Coordinates of C-alpha atoms in Angstrom, one line a residue:
F1 CA -14.7 16.4 4.5
E2 CA -15.9 17.5 1.0
V3 CA -15.4 21.2 1.9
A4 CA -11.9 20.4 3.2
N5 CA -11.1 18.6 0.0
E6 CA -12.4 21.6 -2.0
I7 CA -10.1 24.0 -0.1
T8 CA -7.1 21.7 -0.6
E9 CA -7.8 21.5 -4.3
A10 CA -8.2 25.3 -4.5
I11 CA -4.9 25.8 -2.7
R12 CA -3.2 23.4 -5.1
F13 CA -4.7 25.1 -8.2
L14 CA -3.9 28.6 -7.0
A15 CA -0.3 27.7 -6.0
D16 CA 0.3 26.1 -9.4
F17 CA -1.2 29.1 -11.1
A18 CA 0.9 31.5 -9.1
D19 CA 4.0 29.5 -9.9
R20 CA 3.3 29.7 -13.6
Y21 CA 2.3 33.4 -13.5
P22 CA 4.5 34.7 -10.6
F23 CA 3.8 38.4 -11.4
N24 CA 0.0 38.0 -11.1
Q25 CA -0.8 39.7 -7.8
Q26 CA -4.4 38.4 -7.8
A27 CA -3.2 34.8 -7.9
W28 CA -1.0 35.4 -4.8
F29 CA -3.8 37.3 -3.1
H30 CA -6.4 34.6 -3.6
L31 CA -3.9 31.9 -2.6
A32 CA -3.3 33.9 0.6
N33 CA -7.0 34.2 1.3
T34 CA -7.5 30.5 0.8
H35 CA -4.7 29.7 3.2
N36 CA -6.5 31.9 5.8
I37 CA -9.7 29.9 5.2
N38 CA -7.7 26.8 5.8
N39 CA -6.3 28.1 9.1
E40 CA -2.8 28.5 7.7
P41 CA -1.9 32.1 8.6
M42 CA 1.8 31.9 8.1
K43 CA 1.5 30.5 4.6
A44 CA -1.1 33.2 3.9
I45 CA 1.4 35.9 5.0
D46 CA 4.0 34.5 2.6
A47 CA 1.5 34.7 -0.3
Y48 CA 0.4 38.2 0.7
D49 CA 4.0 39.3 0.7
F50 CA 4.4 38.1 -2.9
A51 CA 1.4 40.1 -3.9
L52 CA 2.8 43.2 -2.0
A53 CA 6.2 42.7 -3.7
I54 CA 4.5 43.1 -7.0
D55 CA 2.5 46.1 -5.9
P56 CA 3.4 47.6 -2.4
A57 CA 0.3 49.8 -2.6
F58 CA -2.1 46.8 -3.0
M59 CA -4.0 47.5 0.3
P60 CA -6.3 44.4 0.2
A61 CA -3.2 42.3 0.6
M62 CA -1.9 44.4 3.4
F63 CA -5.3 44.2 5.1
G64 CA -5.4 40.5 4.7
K65 CA -1.9 40.2 6.0
G66 CA -2.9 42.0 9.1
H67 CA -5.7 39.5 9.8
S68 CA -3.3 36.6 9.2
Y69 CA -1.1 38.0 11.9
M70 CA -4.2 38.3 14.1
F71 CA -5.0 34.6 13.5
A72 CA -1.4 33.8 14.3
G73 CA -1.6 35.7 17.6
D74 CA 1.0 38.4 16.6
H75 CA -1.1 41.4 17.4
L76 CA 1.7 43.9 17.2
K77 CA 2.5 43.0 13.6
A78 CA -1.2 43.0 12.8
I79 CA -1.4 46.6 14.2
D80 CA 1.4 47.7 11.9
C81 CA -0.5 46.4 8.9
F82 CA -3.8 48.0 9.9
R83 CA -2.2 51.4 10.6
E84 CA -0.9 51.3 7.1
T85 CA -4.2 50.4 5.5
A86 CA -6.0 53.1 7.7
E87 CA -4.2 55.7 5.6
E88 CA -6.3 54.7 2.6
D89 CA -9.8 56.3 2.4
G90 CA -11.5 53.0 1.3
F91 CA -10.1 51.1 4.3
K92 CA -10.4 53.6 7.1
A93 CA -13.5 52.1 8.9
A94 CA -12.4 48.5 8.5
S95 CA -8.9 49.2 9.5
Y96 CA -10.0 51.1 12.6
L97 CA -12.3 48.3 13.5
S98 CA -9.4 45.8 13.1
L99 CA -7.2 48.0 15.3
G100 CA -9.9 48.1 17.9
E101 CA -10.1 44.3 17.8
A102 CA -6.3 43.9 18.1
Y103 CA -6.0 46.2 21.1
S104 CA -9.1 44.6 22.7
Q105 CA -7.6 41.2 22.4
M106 CA -4.5 42.6 24.1
N107 CA -6.8 43.8 26.9
N108 CA -5.9 47.4 26.1
Y109 CA -9.6 48.5 26.2
G110 CA -8.9 52.2 26.4
L111 CA -7.0 52.3 23.1
A112 CA -9.3 49.8 21.6
S113 CA -12.2 52.2 22.4
E114 CA -10.5 55.0 20.6
Y115 CA -10.2 53.0 17.4
Y116 CA -13.7 51.7 17.6
L117 CA -14.9 55.3 17.8
K118 CA -12.8 56.3 14.8
S119 CA -14.3 53.4 12.9
I120 CA -17.8 54.6 13.7
E121 CA -16.9 58.2 12.8
A122 CA -15.5 56.9 9.4
D123 CA -18.7 54.8 8.7
P124 CA -21.6 54.9 11.2
S125 CA -23.0 51.7 9.6
Y126 CA -20.1 49.7 11.2
N127 CA -22.2 48.0 13.9
E128 CA -19.4 45.6 14.7
S129 CA -17.4 48.6 15.9
R130 CA -20.3 49.8 18.0
M131 CA -20.4 46.3 19.6
G132 CA -16.7 46.3 20.2
L133 CA -16.9 49.8 21.8
A134 CA -19.7 48.7 24.1
Y135 CA -17.8 45.7 25.2
C136 CA -14.6 47.7 26.0
L137 CA -16.6 50.3 27.9
Y138 CA -18.2 47.5 29.9
M139 CA -14.8 46.1 30.7
M140 CA -13.7 49.5 31.9
N141 CA -16.9 49.7 34.1
L142 CA -18.3 52.5 32.1
D143 CA -21.7 50.8 32.1
E144 CA -23.9 53.8 31.2
E145 CA -21.9 54.5 28.1
A146 CA -21.7 50.8 27.2
L147 CA -25.5 50.6 27.4
R148 CA -25.9 53.6 25.1
H149 CA -23.8 52.0 22.4
V150 CA -25.3 48.5 22.7
N151 CA -28.7 50.0 22.5
E152 CA -27.7 51.8 19.3
A153 CA -26.4 48.4 18.0
I154 CA -29.7 46.8 18.7
R155 CA -31.6 49.6 16.9
N156 CA -29.4 49.0 13.9
E157 CA -29.7 45.2 14.0
P158 CA -32.8 44.2 16.0
E159 CA -32.0 40.5 15.5
R160 CA -28.5 40.6 16.7
T161 CA -28.2 38.0 19.4
D162 CA -24.9 39.0 20.9
A163 CA -26.1 42.6 21.4
Y164 CA -29.0 41.4 23.6
Q165 CA -26.6 39.1 25.5
L166 CA -24.1 41.9 26.1
K167 CA -26.8 44.2 27.2
G168 CA -28.0 41.6 29.7
T169 CA -24.5 41.2 31.0
I170 CA -24.1 44.9 31.5
L171 CA -27.4 45.2 33.2
M172 CA -26.4 42.4 35.6
N173 CA -23.2 44.3 36.3
V174 CA -25.3 47.3 37.5
E175 CA -27.6 44.9 39.4
N176 CA -30.7 45.6 37.2
Y177 CA -31.7 41.9 37.2
P178 CA -35.3 42.2 35.9
D179 CA -34.2 44.0 32.8
A180 CA -31.2 41.7 32.4
I181 CA -33.5 38.7 32.4
T182 CA -35.6 40.4 29.7
E183 CA -32.5 41.0 27.5
L184 CA -31.1 37.5 28.0
R185 CA -34.4 36.0 27.1
N186 CA -34.3 38.1 23.9
A187 CA -30.9 36.6 23.2
I188 CA -32.1 33.1 23.7
R189 CA -35.2 33.7 21.6
S190 CA -32.9 34.4 18.7
D191 CA -30.5 31.6 19.5
K192 CA -31.9 28.8 21.6
E193 CA -28.5 27.0 21.7
N194 CA -26.7 30.0 23.3
E195 CA -25.3 28.3 26.4
T196 CA -23.7 31.5 27.8
A197 CA -27.0 33.3 27.7
W198 CA -28.8 30.4 29.4
L199 CA -26.1 30.4 32.2
D200 CA -26.4 34.1 32.7
L201 CA -30.1 33.9 32.8
S202 CA -29.9 31.2 35.4
E203 CA -27.6 33.4 37.5
A204 CA -29.9 36.4 37.1
H205 CA -32.8 34.4 38.4
H206 CA -30.9 33.2 41.5
V207 CA -29.6 36.6 42.6

């Protein structure tokens, strides 16, 4: 309740500030970000548009706008935004990651994989892209390649619960149940409240 009140107060303050200083792009940008936090993507898009009207080259606003469209479920408009931000050197890896996520959510795993790969090439430290790529490869039944990338993700982040869970799921898909059990136990060791991992572990034990 207190956090919700703080967000409401922040929106009220930023909206008032933006009204008083309508050519301050940072005011509109932060107002948009706060609307996103408050699960108001369409209001966020309006505020990002004000920031972009002041400076069309302000890529943080375009990137935020893309994510607002993602939250709103309009993946095609999100893709348009991320393609624009991908042209900027400082946004390439993040934009390709976001494009991968957008296409993955549209179940276009082949195209999503291409963008996840581009994100990794732009910045090999983007482990989220490696996880997205592994998931897409798994969904396309390319289990060997999926395992290679999920193993790399685990090497980069040994405590990453979802990586162990994904690896366990892939191993179940290739009917390697003993190793799947080991990986699912690793996932549960990091997150004992992981219901999906518990269910998968139960299934692996009963095959």
